[in-house]
């Protein structure tokens, strides 16, 4: 077990790669009641066409299957996995994103038992025709719930406008139709491809003893046998650099329009620390331009064009990256025009240095504050790890960002041909 | 079990300072809560105040100046909002700053943050005899959107509607944000009068959690600042004339049945029960366990039967409102399955009332509740909220005491608590395609 001591952040991170290829990271946080543990596979909704090296053909699976698989893991041959966690006082959950699937528990008691439950259920798939059929009704209602949600709709609408062919344009849960095509054979195939320990990361944070926890994990994994780590080949269609559509629109039963404006990165970016640096740098630029302490935010509030829900986001993986800004607005087109005018102005004059410095320091402070949240750390650590980056380098990267970096990034990112607008309008 | 952390409280009249000195966090937290009884006449103005406070103070006259001041404190988080706890309206300002011991160049940011928090509550930007007219105009528009946008989150909307129907005519049933129809008549002077009334009448609770060098000194500094800024501290007379929050009373008759139609995909079925049991009651721990067995967890009856067995829903759960003593069930279903879902839900409540509760359900629920309460000690804002609920109910419990009380709950007590559940309102937000089943 290797220890990395981080004096600045005031913690020690333990790491071990087990013989089966599983990477285990443990971050003790003395004083915390809870232990928050995640078991995460590098497999998400975008991994829809794949094969293992040696297999003759690529397989394309139905939309929503990674998320469906996540649901189905909670049923084991002896019954419901939630009961196993409940027996040991843990709260369990899971989530699927575009690029990962993560299983987790948080608990203040029976930590060793709960670590075992987590490892065991994720490594014990049990799919039957009957339990697969039953899940379709549940997930259909999950999809319907999101269909009524304007935040979700405006977000997926934007991705469908930005991307022509990349599967990031497809809803993570799929559609009520696409999940009907999911069967147990395909689920097993996805499982065999993506749930080998070598494709997974185990991460725990909280008030536990790292030696004891590592021993439990090590012994649990040594008891099980796995085939040789397979080589996964993922196939994604080649995405053109420009946007697919300039504008997308949908109508829902809402009180006021919602609007997102997004910009698509045209370039792939190799896995590595560069991913985190790109995120942090773009984040500071977005905060300077559109954050709560920006001139534009204040002006737009004053003009009644936005409210305090207006926010920004940037997401970067090796394959794709996009920024977005937006929220409620009575007039999406006027909002977009105001944003463009602002961008014209900063392209000309550059970002103000004082604003850049304020936002950079704020970003450091906010990250330090987020370290108080085990769920924040756990959610982000494995995600960055699969992108080749280390969450705990956040502060050192922010420390060295310069105004020149920010201006270069601003001019390179906000290009009008890379922009789409997604709008949710009230039903008449 | 070891003594779990708890607040140290200093009271002076209606001022109450609760400090918790701990090295657990990298952040220091401050929350100011001002509680007054809910009144229809004042509700909208009072609801606007905490938002208006962040629009400008005498030394930071605009929202932008306040936000930049907070951002300059290494991104201090400054938020305000209005809440409803039982029959109380609670204006709240929250501030957290990174612990200065771990950041270069951050010395003194907590003191500055404390100053900023007190400033926004007590020293607003004024013009003539009222709040600044420009700031009031901004908030008039923003507050309207705040009220209207509740409609856009269908889960929250269905909950609001169910509670408004169930509690119609009671202060508890008033909407926390007030009424859009009041906004036209709101004036800078009227808002300032509401502000002064709030400062004059509210029970004021300030929570401070973090790695403080000297908590007693901090508490006395806050107290001094409150004494100077707030009128009439009512020295030595704690909370005169303000009774503790009591649960909403039981009522007789058939349950109300209300259906709203909206062009949405999913129907929302919410059931509201009155129990007459709230946080201060000796029966409250038993009600918590009963609710847990019914719908608090994935091992609970609702999740297992509505979702796992019948495949009718993605979410199906229940929760207790600690102060009003309501148990509220919520689920999202295909509108065509409404009758089936309701029958299954009612059957789960009946099973609980009959005492059809396995040892496992009881044991798992107690462990699950213990897990939740212990985890609340990792979240400063949650610690403050739980403590504050106890203060309003007139009976504070430490987390240790709550855990002990939950552990001692017997099956008979759970059944007795379940038999306090009185179905009050069945609310259905009916989506498209459900119309033919009317």
mmCIF file of C-alpha atoms in Angstrom, chain A residues 25-276:
data_model
loop_
_atom_site.group_PDB
_atom_site.id
_atom_site.type_symbol
_atom_site.label_atom_id
_atom_site.label_comp_id
_atom_site.label_asym_id
_atom_site.label_seq_id
_atom_site.Cartn_x
_atom_site.Cartn_y
_atom_site.Cartn_z
ATOM 1 C CA UNK A 25 -7.686 4.339 -3.242
ATOM 2 C CA UNK A 26 -8.446 5.159 0.380
ATOM 3 C CA UNK A 27 -8.667 8.637 1.878
ATOM 4 C CA UNK A 28 -9.128 8.676 5.671
ATOM 5 C CA UNK A 29 -10.833 11.767 7.069
ATOM 6 C CA UNK A 30 -10.402 11.642 10.830
ATOM 7 C CA UNK A 31 -13.331 13.045 12.752
ATOM 8 C CA UNK A 32 -15.935 12.103 10.146
ATOM 9 C CA UNK A 33 -18.762 9.822 11.263
ATOM 10 C CA UNK A 34 -19.359 8.324 7.854
ATOM 11 C CA UNK A 35 -17.458 6.194 5.430
ATOM 12 C CA UNK A 36 -18.425 6.854 1.827
ATOM 13 C CA UNK A 37 -17.250 4.122 -0.554
ATOM 14 C CA UNK A 38 -17.647 3.868 -4.315
ATOM 15 C CA UNK A 39 -16.958 1.022 -6.711
ATOM 16 C CA UNK A 40 -16.831 2.461 -10.203
ATOM 17 C CA UNK A 41 -16.444 1.037 -13.667
ATOM 18 C CA UNK A 42 -15.151 2.940 -16.642
ATOM 19 C CA UNK A 43 -18.362 2.291 -18.521
ATOM 20 C CA UNK A 44 -21.166 4.703 -19.259
ATOM 21 C CA UNK A 45 -23.904 5.473 -21.720
ATOM 22 C CA UNK A 46 -21.495 6.508 -24.506
ATOM 23 C CA UNK A 47 -19.942 3.023 -24.627
ATOM 24 C CA UNK A 48 -22.600 1.647 -26.922
ATOM 25 C CA UNK A 49 -20.441 0.002 -29.615
ATOM 26 C CA UNK A 50 -17.579 -2.222 -28.467
ATOM 27 C CA UNK A 51 -15.813 -5.563 -28.581
ATOM 28 C CA UNK A 52 -13.167 -7.367 -26.593
ATOM 29 C CA UNK A 53 -9.944 -7.901 -28.487
ATOM 30 C CA UNK A 54 -10.271 -11.268 -30.189
ATOM 31 C CA UNK A 55 -14.019 -11.016 -30.760
ATOM 32 C CA UNK A 56 -14.858 -10.958 -34.461
ATOM 33 C CA UNK A 57 -17.498 -8.211 -34.528
ATOM 34 C CA UNK A 58 -18.317 -4.972 -32.785
ATOM 35 C CA UNK A 59 -21.645 -5.050 -30.941
ATOM 36 C CA UNK A 60 -23.998 -2.099 -30.790
ATOM 37 C CA UNK A 61 -26.294 -2.286 -27.776
ATOM 38 C CA UNK A 62 -29.654 -0.575 -27.118
ATOM 39 C CA UNK A 63 -29.620 2.987 -25.758
ATOM 40 C CA UNK A 64 -29.852 3.122 -21.977
ATOM 41 C CA UNK A 65 -28.311 -0.281 -21.297
ATOM 42 C CA UNK A 66 -25.453 0.884 -19.020
ATOM 43 C CA UNK A 67 -28.039 2.538 -16.769
ATOM 44 C CA UNK A 68 -30.350 -0.491 -16.998
ATOM 45 C CA UNK A 69 -27.454 -2.724 -15.962
ATOM 46 C CA UNK A 70 -26.792 -0.460 -12.980
ATOM 47 C CA UNK A 71 -30.413 -0.977 -11.827
ATOM 48 C CA UNK A 72 -30.247 -4.733 -12.318
ATOM 49 C CA UNK A 73 -27.072 -5.183 -10.276
ATOM 50 C CA UNK A 74 -29.145 -4.538 -7.144
ATOM 51 C CA UNK A 75 -30.871 -7.877 -7.550
ATOM 52 C CA UNK A 76 -28.840 -10.923 -6.602
ATOM 53 C CA UNK A 77 -29.747 -14.590 -6.579
ATOM 54 C CA UNK A 78 -30.524 -14.450 -2.855
ATOM 55 C CA UNK A 79 -32.675 -11.324 -3.247
ATOM 56 C CA UNK A 80 -32.554 -7.615 -2.895
ATOM 57 C CA UNK A 81 -29.128 -6.015 -2.321
ATOM 58 C CA UNK A 82 -30.648 -3.016 -0.520
ATOM 59 C CA UNK A 83 -31.541 -5.428 2.293
ATOM 60 C CA UNK A 84 -27.918 -6.512 2.631
ATOM 61 C CA UNK A 85 -26.880 -2.902 3.108
ATOM 62 C CA UNK A 86 -29.867 -2.177 5.377
ATOM 63 C CA UNK A 87 -28.838 -5.065 7.600
ATOM 64 C CA UNK A 88 -25.571 -3.216 8.209
ATOM 65 C CA UNK A 89 -27.079 0.244 8.528
ATOM 66 C CA UNK A 90 -25.751 1.578 5.236
ATOM 67 C CA UNK A 91 -27.439 3.836 2.752
ATOM 68 C CA UNK A 92 -26.732 2.502 -0.756
ATOM 69 C CA UNK A 93 -27.131 3.971 -4.206
ATOM 70 C CA UNK A 94 -25.686 4.046 -7.717
ATOM 71 C CA UNK A 95 -25.573 6.321 -10.732
ATOM 72 C CA UNK A 96 -24.674 6.145 -14.397
ATOM 73 C CA UNK A 97 -23.142 9.019 -16.345
ATOM 74 C CA UNK A 98 -21.944 9.328 -19.932
ATOM 75 C CA UNK A 99 -18.661 7.627 -19.065
ATOM 76 C CA UNK A 100 -18.865 5.851 -15.709
ATOM 77 C CA UNK A 101 -21.168 3.687 -13.590
ATOM 78 C CA UNK A 102 -20.671 4.010 -9.858
ATOM 79 C CA UNK A 103 -22.056 1.967 -6.948
ATOM 80 C CA UNK A 104 -21.813 3.392 -3.471
ATOM 81 C CA UNK A 105 -22.737 3.249 0.151
ATOM 82 C CA UNK A 106 -22.373 5.614 3.071
ATOM 83 C CA UNK A 107 -22.397 4.232 6.548
ATOM 84 C CA UNK A 108 -21.413 4.993 10.118
ATOM 85 C CA UNK A 109 -21.346 1.370 11.251
ATOM 86 C CA UNK A 110 -20.229 -2.118 10.135
ATOM 87 C CA UNK A 111 -17.726 -0.688 7.671
ATOM 88 C CA UNK A 112 -15.983 -3.988 6.947
ATOM 89 C CA UNK A 113 -19.273 -5.771 6.281
ATOM 90 C CA UNK A 114 -20.488 -2.982 4.029
ATOM 91 C CA UNK A 115 -17.234 -2.955 2.046
ATOM 92 C CA UNK A 116 -17.767 -6.667 1.431
ATOM 93 C CA UNK A 117 -21.402 -6.195 0.405
ATOM 94 C CA UNK A 118 -20.373 -3.518 -2.104
ATOM 95 C CA UNK A 119 -17.581 -5.612 -3.613
ATOM 96 C CA UNK A 120 -19.694 -8.751 -3.702
ATOM 97 C CA UNK A 121 -22.863 -7.468 -5.295
ATOM 98 C CA UNK A 122 -21.106 -5.576 -8.073
ATOM 99 C CA UNK A 123 -19.145 -8.738 -8.860
ATOM 100 C CA UNK A 124 -22.195 -11.008 -8.887
ATOM 101 C CA UNK A 125 -24.550 -10.289 -11.801
ATOM 102 C CA UNK A 126 -27.885 -12.075 -11.729
ATOM 103 C CA UNK A 127 -30.175 -11.380 -14.660
ATOM 104 C CA UNK A 128 -33.287 -13.377 -15.541
ATOM 105 C CA UNK A 129 -35.955 -12.797 -18.198
ATOM 106 C CA UNK A 130 -38.407 -12.113 -15.411
ATOM 107 C CA UNK A 131 -36.343 -9.610 -13.435
ATOM 108 C CA UNK A 132 -35.319 -7.802 -16.618
ATOM 109 C CA UNK A 133 -38.959 -7.461 -17.701
ATOM 110 C CA UNK A 134 -39.954 -6.161 -14.269
ATOM 111 C CA UNK A 135 -37.312 -3.432 -14.330
ATOM 112 C CA UNK A 136 -38.689 -1.962 -17.560
ATOM 113 C CA UNK A 137 -41.757 -0.539 -15.813
ATOM 114 C CA UNK A 138 -39.612 1.094 -13.122
ATOM 115 C CA UNK A 139 -37.127 2.637 -15.549
ATOM 116 C CA UNK A 140 -39.950 3.766 -17.850
ATOM 117 C CA UNK A 141 -41.270 5.855 -14.936
ATOM 118 C CA UNK A 142 -37.775 7.194 -14.260
ATOM 119 C CA UNK A 143 -37.593 8.286 -17.915
ATOM 120 C CA UNK A 144 -41.080 9.835 -17.759
ATOM 121 C CA UNK A 145 -40.089 11.765 -14.658
ATOM 122 C CA UNK A 146 -37.127 13.273 -16.510
ATOM 123 C CA UNK A 147 -39.275 13.977 -19.565
ATOM 124 C CA UNK A 148 -41.325 16.359 -17.418
ATOM 125 C CA UNK A 149 -38.218 18.032 -16.003
ATOM 126 C CA UNK A 150 -37.210 21.207 -17.867
ATOM 127 C CA UNK A 151 -33.607 21.131 -16.625
ATOM 128 C CA UNK A 152 -33.051 17.665 -18.023
ATOM 129 C CA UNK A 153 -34.876 18.427 -21.258
ATOM 130 C CA UNK A 154 -33.015 21.630 -21.995
ATOM 131 C CA UNK A 155 -29.699 19.914 -21.231
ATOM 132 C CA UNK A 156 -30.215 16.885 -23.482
ATOM 133 C CA UNK A 157 -31.675 19.185 -26.119
ATOM 134 C CA UNK A 158 -28.418 21.121 -26.116
ATOM 135 C CA UNK A 159 -26.267 18.002 -26.461
ATOM 136 C CA UNK A 160 -28.397 16.777 -29.373
ATOM 137 C CA UNK A 161 -27.860 20.121 -31.056
ATOM 138 C CA UNK A 162 -24.115 20.232 -30.413
ATOM 139 C CA UNK A 163 -23.325 16.646 -31.440
ATOM 140 C CA UNK A 164 -24.231 15.052 -34.756
ATOM 141 C CA UNK A 165 -23.251 11.447 -34.130
ATOM 142 C CA UNK A 166 -21.344 11.046 -30.851
ATOM 143 C CA UNK A 167 -23.431 9.021 -28.338
ATOM 144 C CA UNK A 168 -23.132 11.819 -25.759
ATOM 145 C CA UNK A 169 -26.177 13.176 -27.649
ATOM 146 C CA UNK A 170 -28.298 10.289 -26.348
ATOM 147 C CA UNK A 171 -30.106 10.375 -22.982
ATOM 148 C CA UNK A 172 -28.253 8.284 -20.401
ATOM 149 C CA UNK A 173 -31.372 6.291 -19.484
ATOM 150 C CA UNK A 174 -32.371 5.787 -23.148
ATOM 151 C CA UNK A 175 -36.036 6.011 -24.114
ATOM 152 C CA UNK A 176 -39.120 4.036 -23.104
ATOM 153 C CA UNK A 177 -38.855 2.370 -26.543
ATOM 154 C CA UNK A 178 -35.122 1.624 -26.541
ATOM 155 C CA UNK A 179 -35.180 -0.114 -23.153
ATOM 156 C CA UNK A 180 -37.808 -2.559 -24.442
ATOM 157 C CA UNK A 181 -35.046 -4.109 -26.592
ATOM 158 C CA UNK A 182 -32.835 -4.911 -23.591
ATOM 159 C CA UNK A 183 -32.561 -8.593 -22.639
ATOM 160 C CA UNK A 184 -30.503 -10.610 -20.192
ATOM 161 C CA UNK A 185 -28.024 -11.854 -22.799
ATOM 162 C CA UNK A 186 -27.050 -8.337 -23.813
ATOM 163 C CA UNK A 187 -26.790 -7.296 -20.174
ATOM 164 C CA UNK A 188 -24.394 -10.176 -19.476
ATOM 165 C CA UNK A 189 -22.360 -9.233 -22.508
ATOM 166 C CA UNK A 190 -21.998 -5.640 -21.315
ATOM 167 C CA UNK A 191 -21.172 -6.885 -17.854
ATOM 168 C CA UNK A 192 -18.434 -9.237 -19.085
ATOM 169 C CA UNK A 193 -16.927 -6.500 -21.193
ATOM 170 C CA UNK A 194 -16.814 -3.661 -18.711
ATOM 171 C CA UNK A 195 -16.909 -5.009 -15.156
ATOM 172 C CA UNK A 196 -13.516 -6.685 -15.012
ATOM 173 C CA UNK A 197 -11.656 -5.375 -11.899
ATOM 174 C CA UNK A 198 -8.924 -4.001 -14.169
ATOM 175 C CA UNK A 199 -11.512 -1.610 -15.656
ATOM 176 C CA UNK A 200 -12.664 -0.442 -12.211
ATOM 177 C CA UNK A 201 -11.635 1.784 -9.315
ATOM 178 C CA UNK A 202 -12.544 1.359 -5.672
ATOM 179 C CA UNK A 203 -12.482 4.559 -3.626
ATOM 180 C CA UNK A 204 -13.415 5.195 -0.003
ATOM 181 C CA UNK A 205 -13.310 8.381 2.043
ATOM 182 C CA UNK A 206 -14.269 9.039 5.652
ATOM 183 C CA UNK A 207 -13.613 8.104 9.243
ATOM 184 C CA UNK A 208 -12.271 4.561 8.743
ATOM 185 C CA UNK A 209 -8.974 2.811 9.365
ATOM 186 C CA UNK A 210 -7.133 2.480 6.030
ATOM 187 C CA UNK A 211 -5.072 -0.589 6.991
ATOM 188 C CA UNK A 212 -8.133 -2.550 8.068
ATOM 189 C CA UNK A 213 -10.168 -1.444 5.044
ATOM 190 C CA UNK A 214 -7.393 -2.354 2.596
ATOM 191 C CA UNK A 215 -7.051 -5.764 4.227
ATOM 192 C CA UNK A 216 -10.778 -6.449 3.767
ATOM 193 C CA UNK A 217 -10.681 -5.420 0.110
ATOM 194 C CA UNK A 218 -7.461 -7.319 -0.613
ATOM 195 C CA UNK A 219 -8.759 -10.534 0.951
ATOM 196 C CA UNK A 220 -12.174 -10.221 -0.668
ATOM 197 C CA UNK A 221 -10.620 -9.922 -4.109
ATOM 198 C CA UNK A 222 -8.101 -12.714 -3.483
ATOM 199 C CA UNK A 223 -11.011 -15.106 -2.787
ATOM 200 C CA UNK A 224 -12.452 -14.583 -6.274
ATOM 201 C CA UNK A 225 -11.077 -15.635 -9.611
ATOM 202 C CA UNK A 226 -11.223 -13.499 -12.701
ATOM 203 C CA UNK A 227 -10.162 -14.165 -16.266
ATOM 204 C CA UNK A 228 -7.180 -12.329 -17.698
ATOM 205 C CA UNK A 229 -7.964 -8.614 -17.978
ATOM 206 C CA UNK A 230 -9.643 -8.214 -21.369
ATOM 207 C CA UNK A 231 -8.724 -5.460 -23.771
ATOM 208 C CA UNK A 232 -11.758 -3.343 -24.493
ATOM 209 C CA UNK A 233 -12.114 -1.713 -27.896
ATOM 210 C CA UNK A 234 -14.686 1.093 -27.894
ATOM 211 C CA UNK A 235 -15.875 2.436 -31.205
ATOM 212 C CA UNK A 236 -17.276 5.915 -31.451
ATOM 213 C CA UNK A 237 -18.310 7.454 -34.739
ATOM 214 C CA UNK A 238 -16.111 10.281 -35.909
ATOM 215 C CA UNK A 239 -17.760 13.491 -34.782
ATOM 216 C CA UNK A 240 -17.435 16.528 -37.050
ATOM 217 C CA UNK A 241 -15.891 19.512 -35.245
ATOM 218 C CA UNK A 242 -18.789 21.899 -35.872
ATOM 219 C CA UNK A 243 -22.207 21.824 -34.220
ATOM 220 C CA UNK A 244 -25.048 19.689 -35.540
ATOM 221 C CA UNK A 245 -27.812 22.290 -35.195
ATOM 222 C CA UNK A 246 -27.700 25.919 -34.141
ATOM 223 C CA UNK A 247 -30.944 25.699 -32.196
ATOM 224 C CA UNK A 248 -33.229 23.152 -30.555
ATOM 225 C CA UNK A 249 -36.672 23.753 -29.098
ATOM 226 C CA UNK A 250 -39.219 21.786 -27.095
ATOM 227 C CA UNK A 251 -42.470 22.668 -25.290
ATOM 228 C CA UNK A 252 -43.339 21.656 -21.725
ATOM 229 C CA UNK A 253 -45.825 22.537 -18.979
ATOM 230 C CA UNK A 254 -43.607 25.227 -17.425
ATOM 231 C CA UNK A 255 -44.181 28.789 -16.229
ATOM 232 C CA UNK A 256 -41.378 30.420 -18.197
ATOM 233 C CA UNK A 257 -38.823 29.565 -20.911
ATOM 234 C CA UNK A 258 -35.510 27.950 -20.082
ATOM 235 C CA UNK A 259 -32.478 28.387 -22.248
ATOM 236 C CA UNK A 260 -28.997 26.908 -22.452
ATOM 237 C CA UNK A 261 -26.273 28.242 -24.710
ATOM 238 C CA UNK A 262 -23.447 25.787 -25.303
ATOM 239 C CA UNK A 263 -20.047 25.735 -27.010
ATOM 240 C CA UNK A 264 -18.491 22.538 -28.270
ATOM 241 C CA UNK A 265 -14.754 21.855 -28.127
ATOM 242 C CA UNK A 266 -13.738 20.724 -31.611
ATOM 243 C CA UNK A 267 -10.650 18.811 -30.492
ATOM 244 C CA UNK A 268 -10.031 15.518 -28.689
ATOM 245 C CA UNK A 269 -7.735 15.801 -25.672
ATOM 246 C CA UNK A 270 -5.591 12.866 -24.553
ATOM 247 C CA UNK A 271 -6.288 11.437 -21.093
ATOM 248 C CA UNK A 272 -4.022 13.031 -18.498
ATOM 249 C CA UNK A 273 -3.628 16.042 -16.206
ATOM 250 C CA UNK A 274 -4.421 18.246 -19.201
ATOM 251 C CA UNK A 275 -8.083 17.298 -18.842
ATOM 252 C CA UNK A 276 -8.298 18.718 -15.324
#
